XYZ file of C-alpha atoms in Angstrom:
562
model
C 80.392 118.079 123.256
C 79.492 114.946 125.164
C 81.300 114.422 128.476
C 83.960 111.737 128.301
C 82.946 108.950 130.732
C 85.824 107.044 132.401
C 84.296 104.648 134.869
C 86.151 101.282 135.250
C 83.969 98.352 136.363
C 86.328 97.876 139.328
C 84.744 100.943 140.981
C 81.355 99.283 140.900
C 82.585 96.072 142.578
C 84.491 97.721 145.481
C 81.358 98.679 147.574
C 80.423 95.658 149.614
C 83.597 93.753 148.531
C 84.547 91.291 151.314
C 87.042 88.648 152.232
C 84.953 85.758 150.904
C 84.763 87.349 147.443
C 88.495 88.097 147.536
C 89.150 84.411 148.354
C 87.162 83.385 145.334
C 88.779 85.999 143.098
C 92.268 85.088 144.321
C 91.606 81.385 143.651
C 90.279 82.138 140.094
C 93.228 84.512 139.459
C 95.689 81.821 140.511
C 94.096 79.236 138.117
C 93.983 81.732 135.229
C 97.608 82.810 135.868
C 98.736 79.259 135.684
C 96.862 78.691 132.450
C 98.100 81.991 130.932
C 101.859 81.113 131.407
C 102.234 78.494 128.677
C 99.797 80.307 126.353
C 101.611 83.642 126.614
C 104.959 81.979 125.736
C 103.434 79.878 122.970
C 101.596 82.851 121.296
C 104.722 84.991 121.502
C 106.955 82.415 119.870
C 104.339 81.697 117.171
C 104.173 85.445 116.546
C 107.940 85.774 115.970
C 108.591 87.234 119.442
C 110.447 86.001 122.427
C 108.571 84.139 125.199
C 109.650 86.953 127.570
C 107.649 89.428 125.454
C 104.586 87.253 125.716
C 104.831 86.908 129.491
C 105.225 90.643 130.050
C 102.373 91.368 127.649
C 100.213 89.192 129.846
C 101.458 90.837 133.063
C 101.300 94.511 132.066
C 98.324 94.440 129.595
C 96.423 91.915 131.687
C 96.612 93.944 134.810
C 95.460 97.169 133.099
C 92.631 95.545 131.176
C 91.215 94.163 134.393
C 91.784 97.226 136.534
C 90.495 99.788 134.026
C 88.118 97.718 131.841
C 84.287 97.766 131.454
C 83.781 94.047 132.323
C 83.790 92.452 135.729
C 85.591 89.304 134.583
C 87.486 90.081 131.427
C 91.085 88.653 131.445
C 93.406 90.086 128.807
C 96.729 89.217 127.300
C 98.244 87.972 124.017
C 95.881 85.758 122.083
C 96.120 83.294 119.204
C 94.094 85.612 116.922
C 96.967 88.062 116.814
C 99.600 85.417 115.747
C 99.352 85.938 111.953
C 99.122 89.723 112.234
C 102.011 90.088 114.618
C 104.190 87.659 112.680
C 103.604 89.536 109.432
C 104.451 92.883 111.046
C 107.636 91.540 112.565
C 108.620 89.906 109.260
C 107.989 93.134 107.283
C 108.940 95.843 109.663
C 110.918 94.420 112.617
C 110.176 94.240 116.320
C 110.655 97.852 117.078
C 108.100 98.861 114.543
C 105.770 96.252 115.914
C 105.944 98.005 119.266
C 105.180 101.386 117.563
C 102.311 99.864 115.627
C 100.944 98.391 118.878
C 101.087 101.765 120.576
C 99.335 103.406 117.587
C 96.659 100.703 117.765
C 96.289 101.518 121.529
C 95.721 105.225 120.739
C 93.115 104.199 118.054
C 91.309 102.004 120.716
C 91.298 104.788 123.180
C 89.796 107.220 120.615
C 87.143 104.640 119.740
C 86.119 104.438 123.374
C 86.154 108.152 123.914
C 83.979 108.743 120.901
C 81.670 105.904 122.035
C 82.129 103.662 119.073
C 82.027 100.448 121.138
C 78.497 99.551 120.067
C 79.395 99.804 116.371
C 81.493 96.598 116.722
C 78.207 94.814 117.178
C 77.230 95.752 113.610
C 79.808 93.308 112.154
C 77.684 90.425 110.928
C 78.126 86.908 112.316
C 79.177 85.656 108.830
C 82.117 88.008 108.759
C 83.177 87.137 112.367
C 83.002 83.336 111.637
C 84.844 83.806 108.373
C 87.843 85.613 109.741
C 87.915 83.586 112.991
C 88.161 80.326 111.046
C 90.633 81.897 108.612
C 92.900 83.008 111.499
C 92.715 79.436 112.915
C 94.020 78.033 109.602
C 96.828 80.650 109.417
C 97.821 79.819 113.035
C 97.863 76.120 112.184
C 100.035 76.642 109.140
C 102.469 78.809 111.171
C 102.991 75.929 113.576
C 104.074 73.325 111.105
C 107.660 74.383 111.175
C 108.144 73.932 114.966
C 105.714 71.032 115.122
C 107.848 69.014 112.658
C 111.164 70.550 113.603
C 111.827 71.794 110.027
C 115.034 73.782 109.455
C 113.811 77.026 108.057
C 115.898 80.081 108.701
C 113.256 82.642 107.935
C 109.516 81.776 107.609
C 107.854 84.199 105.214
C 104.819 86.192 106.509
C 102.586 85.888 103.451
C 100.575 82.798 102.596
C 102.137 81.610 99.315
C 105.694 82.212 100.518
C 104.910 80.225 103.662
C 103.534 77.316 101.814
C 106.476 77.306 99.412
C 108.977 77.408 102.295
C 107.263 74.510 104.099
C 107.121 72.419 100.970
C 110.757 73.098 100.066
C 112.027 72.110 103.537
C 109.775 69.217 104.330
C 112.717 66.847 103.891
C 114.344 68.394 106.963
C 111.767 66.915 109.257
C 113.144 66.022 112.728
C 111.853 62.668 114.085
C 112.413 63.308 117.884
C 110.655 66.690 117.495
C 107.649 65.134 115.744
C 107.426 62.397 118.355
C 107.333 64.973 121.213
C 104.888 67.126 119.376
C 102.515 64.333 118.594
C 102.718 62.975 122.195
C 102.017 66.531 123.585
C 99.134 66.887 121.168
C 97.589 63.574 122.084
C 97.821 64.325 125.752
C 96.271 67.800 125.333
C 93.407 66.497 123.313
C 92.853 63.744 125.954
C 93.330 65.947 129.016
C 89.690 66.267 129.986
C 89.262 62.551 129.777
C 92.401 61.988 131.851
C 91.226 64.560 134.410
C 87.971 62.645 134.945
C 89.988 59.508 135.777
C 92.708 61.124 137.887
C 91.410 63.689 140.323
C 94.923 65.093 140.774
C 94.780 66.406 137.173
C 91.302 67.928 137.525
C 92.466 71.300 138.912
C 95.452 71.709 136.554
C 94.860 73.255 133.183
C 95.882 70.892 130.280
C 98.420 73.311 128.705
C 100.246 73.709 131.968
C 100.181 69.964 132.771
C 101.638 69.025 129.397
C 104.237 71.758 129.691
C 105.389 70.683 133.120
C 105.673 67.006 132.089
C 107.544 67.820 128.839
C 109.907 70.238 130.566
C 110.734 67.782 133.415
C 111.277 64.960 130.858
C 113.547 67.136 128.804
C 115.566 68.366 131.796
C 116.129 64.785 132.979
C 116.638 63.000 129.625
C 118.244 65.869 127.611
C 115.996 65.212 124.530
C 117.495 66.219 121.242
C 114.875 68.863 120.597
C 114.939 72.672 120.431
C 114.078 74.516 123.557
C 113.497 78.083 124.815
C 117.110 77.896 126.164
C 118.635 76.919 122.775
C 116.705 79.458 120.719
C 116.094 82.351 123.145
C 118.785 81.749 125.929
C 116.021 81.250 128.495
C 113.822 83.905 130.208
C 115.440 86.715 132.244
C 114.584 86.582 135.941
C 114.575 90.324 136.447
C 112.114 93.104 135.502
C 112.287 94.486 132.001
C 113.713 97.940 131.329
C 111.140 100.681 130.776
C 111.940 102.118 127.332
C 110.255 103.828 124.379
C 110.467 101.909 121.135
C 112.714 103.416 118.394
C 110.618 105.491 116.080
C 111.494 105.940 112.382
C 109.422 108.796 110.905
C 109.670 107.518 107.302
C 108.255 104.189 108.530
C 105.502 105.683 110.640
C 103.083 106.147 107.718
C 103.457 102.499 106.735
C 102.507 101.418 110.193
C 99.033 103.013 110.124
C 97.489 100.010 108.266
C 98.981 97.395 110.662
C 97.942 99.486 113.628
C 94.347 99.662 112.294
C 94.334 95.905 111.946
C 95.530 95.373 115.495
C 92.953 97.844 116.741
C 90.058 96.325 114.799
C 90.893 92.773 115.770
C 91.546 93.825 119.398
C 88.147 95.610 119.631
C 86.190 92.753 117.989
C 87.796 89.973 120.134
C 87.633 91.826 123.446
C 83.986 92.888 123.050
C 82.986 89.442 121.852
C 84.701 87.970 124.940
C 83.006 90.466 127.235
C 79.603 89.705 125.700
C 80.143 85.943 126.235
C 81.173 86.673 129.824
C 78.025 88.803 130.418
C 75.749 85.863 129.585
C 77.712 83.709 132.013
C 77.515 86.023 135.008
C 74.255 87.902 134.195
C 75.936 91.275 133.912
C 76.359 93.929 131.211
C 79.745 95.306 130.264
C 80.512 98.941 129.151
C 81.892 98.519 125.618
C 83.439 102.025 125.410
C 85.168 101.722 128.783
C 86.438 98.336 127.633
C 87.939 99.865 124.488
C 89.624 102.595 126.515
C 91.168 100.029 128.761
C 92.272 97.896 125.846
C 93.870 101.072 124.302
C 95.766 101.972 127.477
C 97.019 98.382 127.846
C 98.315 98.397 124.285
C 100.063 101.684 124.804
C 101.686 100.511 128.064
C 102.712 96.965 127.132
C 105.371 97.949 124.411
C 107.095 100.182 127.026
C 108.020 96.871 128.876
C 108.839 94.925 125.662
C 105.314 93.573 125.211
C 103.093 93.650 122.138
C 99.399 93.518 121.157
C 96.924 92.282 123.731
C 93.187 91.974 124.000
C 90.480 90.146 125.996
C 91.029 86.456 125.833
C 87.902 84.269 125.581
C 89.493 81.089 126.984
C 91.042 82.803 130.012
C 87.925 84.862 130.699
C 85.716 81.691 130.555
C 88.170 79.901 132.906
C 87.988 82.925 135.286
C 84.163 82.771 135.374
C 84.135 78.950 135.842
C 86.544 79.053 138.763
C 84.581 81.746 140.706
C 86.029 85.071 139.568
C 83.367 87.829 139.823
C 85.330 91.039 139.945
C 88.339 92.667 138.092
C 90.434 91.655 141.191
C 90.665 88.110 139.733
C 92.274 89.386 136.513
C 94.673 91.578 138.518
C 95.637 88.608 140.609
C 96.263 86.587 137.402
C 98.931 89.169 136.335
C 100.585 89.142 139.838
C 100.772 85.347 139.622
C 102.552 85.548 136.304
C 104.913 88.143 137.773
C 105.729 85.862 140.746
C 106.355 82.887 138.355
C 108.794 84.953 136.288
C 110.713 86.172 139.319
C 110.946 82.718 140.880
C 110.815 79.996 138.138
C 112.392 81.701 135.180
C 115.679 79.623 135.258
C 113.633 76.471 134.556
C 112.128 77.899 131.461
C 115.265 77.100 129.450
C 114.239 73.458 129.370
C 110.783 74.009 127.849
C 110.551 72.244 124.462
C 109.361 74.385 121.502
C 107.588 71.326 120.106
C 105.252 71.231 123.233
C 104.532 74.886 122.911
C 103.753 74.370 119.210
C 101.368 71.523 120.116
C 99.574 73.868 122.585
C 99.099 76.532 119.872
C 97.874 73.798 117.376
C 95.118 72.844 119.869
C 94.203 76.495 120.323
C 93.829 76.849 116.556
C 91.662 73.776 116.353
C 89.418 74.890 119.210
C 89.122 78.519 118.109
C 87.558 77.675 114.775
C 83.805 77.282 114.410
C 84.193 74.375 111.971
C 80.645 73.197 112.399
C 79.508 76.362 110.519
C 81.114 74.888 107.390
C 79.183 71.725 107.717
C 75.917 73.593 108.001
C 76.517 76.040 105.130
C 73.920 74.169 102.839
C 71.159 75.332 105.154
C 71.746 78.917 104.473
C 71.302 81.324 101.589
C 73.780 81.990 98.759
C 74.534 85.436 100.271
C 75.444 83.913 103.658
C 77.690 81.318 102.079
C 79.411 83.870 99.840
C 80.149 86.299 102.644
C 81.486 83.659 105.046
C 83.634 81.892 102.502
C 85.024 85.007 100.899
C 85.971 86.350 104.326
C 87.567 83.041 105.241
C 89.528 82.774 101.909
C 90.834 86.354 101.990
C 91.844 85.975 105.609
C 93.926 82.905 104.874
C 95.448 83.973 101.595
C 95.806 87.718 101.936
C 95.027 89.887 105.013
C 92.574 90.207 107.945
C 91.874 93.870 107.321
C 91.103 93.198 103.631
C 88.980 90.233 104.661
C 86.846 92.228 107.053
C 86.525 95.081 104.572
C 85.391 92.694 101.838
C 83.039 90.825 104.239
C 81.487 94.126 105.248
C 81.050 95.287 101.714
C 79.429 91.997 100.674
C 77.150 92.032 103.823
C 76.133 95.546 103.109
C 75.283 94.766 99.443
C 73.339 91.719 100.557
C 71.433 93.797 103.052
C 70.695 96.496 100.531
C 69.398 93.877 98.047
C 67.275 92.252 100.747
C 65.800 95.609 101.844
C 65.193 96.602 98.232
C 63.407 93.353 97.672
C 61.176 94.052 100.712
C 60.267 97.390 99.391
C 56.996 97.339 97.405
C 54.655 99.703 95.551
C 51.279 98.127 95.178
C 48.069 99.490 93.498
C 45.221 99.829 96.007
C 41.626 99.088 95.070
C 39.304 102.083 95.729
C 36.072 99.969 95.846
C 32.855 101.759 95.096
C 34.625 105.092 94.704
C 36.377 103.832 91.630
C 32.984 103.540 89.929
C 31.890 107.113 90.518
C 31.513 109.151 87.344
C 33.810 111.922 88.525
C 36.535 109.346 89.265
C 36.439 108.066 85.664
C 37.133 109.304 82.181
C 34.450 108.747 79.615
C 36.173 105.617 78.465
C 36.111 104.320 82.045
C 39.788 104.884 82.621
C 40.369 106.013 86.217
C 41.198 109.591 86.900
C 42.283 108.774 90.529
C 44.672 105.907 91.403
C 46.120 105.065 94.806
C 49.320 103.147 95.625
C 50.482 101.720 98.977
C 54.226 101.894 99.766
C 55.785 99.112 101.868
C 59.186 98.851 103.477
C 61.937 101.493 103.135
C 62.279 103.903 100.347
C 66.083 104.402 100.096
C 68.830 104.567 97.503
C 68.656 100.840 96.815
C 64.855 100.863 96.176
C 64.230 104.138 94.437
C 63.714 102.357 91.059
C 60.379 101.001 92.547
C 58.836 104.426 91.947
C 59.442 104.124 88.175
C 56.280 101.990 87.830
C 54.206 105.048 88.777
C 55.472 106.928 85.642
C 55.048 104.067 83.170
C 53.667 105.389 79.865
C 49.915 105.019 79.359
C 47.298 106.222 76.766
C 45.284 108.056 79.505
C 47.263 108.838 82.606
C 45.422 109.600 85.942
C 44.950 113.076 87.076
C 45.438 112.387 90.716
C 47.962 109.937 92.306
C 47.553 108.990 95.972
C 50.506 107.483 97.818
C 49.402 105.770 101.002
C 52.509 105.538 103.228
C 51.273 103.798 106.333
C 53.610 100.871 105.759
C 56.671 102.952 104.731
C 58.879 102.782 107.772
C 61.806 104.869 106.609
C 62.772 107.363 103.926
C 66.332 108.514 103.118
C 67.416 111.571 101.066
C 67.653 109.605 97.850
C 64.133 108.292 98.309
C 63.035 111.881 99.013
C 64.702 112.958 95.808
C 62.711 110.206 94.017
C 59.407 111.534 95.475
C 60.369 115.060 94.363
C 61.091 113.805 90.834
C 57.821 111.915 90.838
C 55.935 115.049 91.919
C 57.640 117.215 89.206
C 56.909 114.604 86.458
C 53.271 114.385 87.537
C 52.906 118.171 87.527
C 54.337 118.214 83.959
C 51.522 115.839 82.968
C 48.962 118.048 84.746
C 48.548 115.584 87.577
C 48.370 116.170 91.333
C 50.138 114.155 94.033
C 48.516 113.409 97.393
C 50.325 111.804 100.352
C 48.656 110.229 103.346
C 49.305 108.173 106.484
C 52.866 109.319 106.848
C 54.891 107.673 109.676
C 57.142 109.828 111.956
C 60.433 109.487 110.199
C 59.203 109.961 106.584
C 56.906 112.784 107.734
C 59.684 114.531 109.452
C 62.048 114.437 106.496
C 59.361 115.510 104.105
C 58.535 118.526 106.370
C 62.143 119.544 107.073
C 63.229 119.300 103.497
C 60.502 121.682 102.243
C 58.936 118.954 100.047
C 55.709 119.415 101.937
C 55.355 122.915 100.507
C 56.020 121.613 96.969
C 53.350 118.952 97.318
C 50.980 121.476 98.926
C 49.811 121.493 102.544
C 46.330 120.431 101.644
C 47.716 117.518 99.631
C 49.176 115.764 102.761
C 46.383 114.040 104.591
C 46.038 112.052 107.742
C 44.456 108.963 106.164
C 43.151 107.482 102.892
C 39.651 108.844 103.491
C 41.021 112.397 103.805
C 43.135 111.868 100.661
C 40.054 110.728 98.701
C 38.063 113.760 99.943
C 40.920 115.940 98.792
C 40.774 114.212 95.397
C 36.981 114.967 95.119
C 37.864 118.679 95.679
C 40.495 118.669 93.009
C 38.592 116.723 90.352
C 36.158 119.459 89.376
C 39.061 121.785 88.567
C 40.710 119.126 86.397
C 37.437 118.438 84.662
C 36.879 122.133 83.949
C 40.396 122.400 82.549
C 39.574 119.457 80.298
C 36.573 121.395 78.940
C 38.530 124.553 78.161
């Protein structure tokens, strides 16, 4: 059994770590912590959780992901991609069962890392990733309409059609002050970069925090008639959360396996994509298996403090890199900054308008979608378009797990079709040898034919061998398969060769193989098929195969004369 490797990236950065690097990491951690505060609260509320849960998820999970992870600069916490998943679990099973599902997901992630499955995530095609990313962005946007417009909806359904029906039925309850604040917050957020270029004071402040501070101060001074964290959640507690195990209901445990798998799958994909993006920015290479173990431990620990699902966050990781973070210390500082904010500034949180937090999430949903991919769909094949749009549609209307499963099935079928299309069996000209008397029947029909195999002979291309058994008035007595261009052979392809050999023998024909590559040759030898063909009938090259055919032809000709 392979030795389990547990080697956080933090251990690689400590040798030679100095005060100058700590200063850069601390500065980056401070910036990312300030950015993470409004996002953590906004994502939590959008997920059907309290803002406190979002903050403690960012503190606990964020610290562990940085301290134990396989990336130098990964910053973790709650992310927008989890919003539709978490909301649906809370709506269907309740908060306590969400915490249990998160811990199960953490255990799955640890197991994935231990069994070194991190690289398998890279096998998910780009079309599937784009499809579910854009789908999640649409779902997040739909979920924010209620708070953005101030609609009076007691309970927002988790599934798509129920959500659309509830929004349509309550559209008449739109609240004008809420809409005004939402639009104002949205406009400022979308214009923040432009404003930062004109006013240097804003340049070092993240847009979400700037908008949140302005809206909170305005609401505290003017007492705007809008819903706030204080009116819905009674503010944010200023003390540390109690350490507690979530309540576990054994009859419900089996139902949580599917949600846990969804959380684990999305967490693995998003964290490893984020780490890969970070690698290109800092010229480093992350350890995907160590990253999965850290993500798993973080998701097991966060629910013990009232938190929920967390993963590597691309926006916060990119901000960390841009502001000078080059070691896991920056991500750890980001968590400590959030902890200090909670312990010092929590009383002011009751004035934060939910409309502004909703506008922040709307901007996140707009930015996370790769909408340009839709505009360029016409340039790609039908298979590409079908996979991307199917994954997108199923993500929006049904479920992320189902969408990824469907996308992978469609991508696999498209790959099989493409590989099958590349597999060819072509007749080879034998030149002057084809005119030799012993190579021909009296009616000039060839006794010896040669075919070249190209590509991969696997279960999706086995039908290509059928052309070699097509009925003919005078079948050849020797069939040569030249396999120099056959790069791979699976067990179904081997079975096809065995069937071809048996059918040729029934006709009184011999099969000769030549120019075998390493993998096909190894499988043919290990399976015992080499003995069935005959050791002398497996040759190093085409010339050897033709020489063997010359040896066999007199026997066949004598048999013809008996």
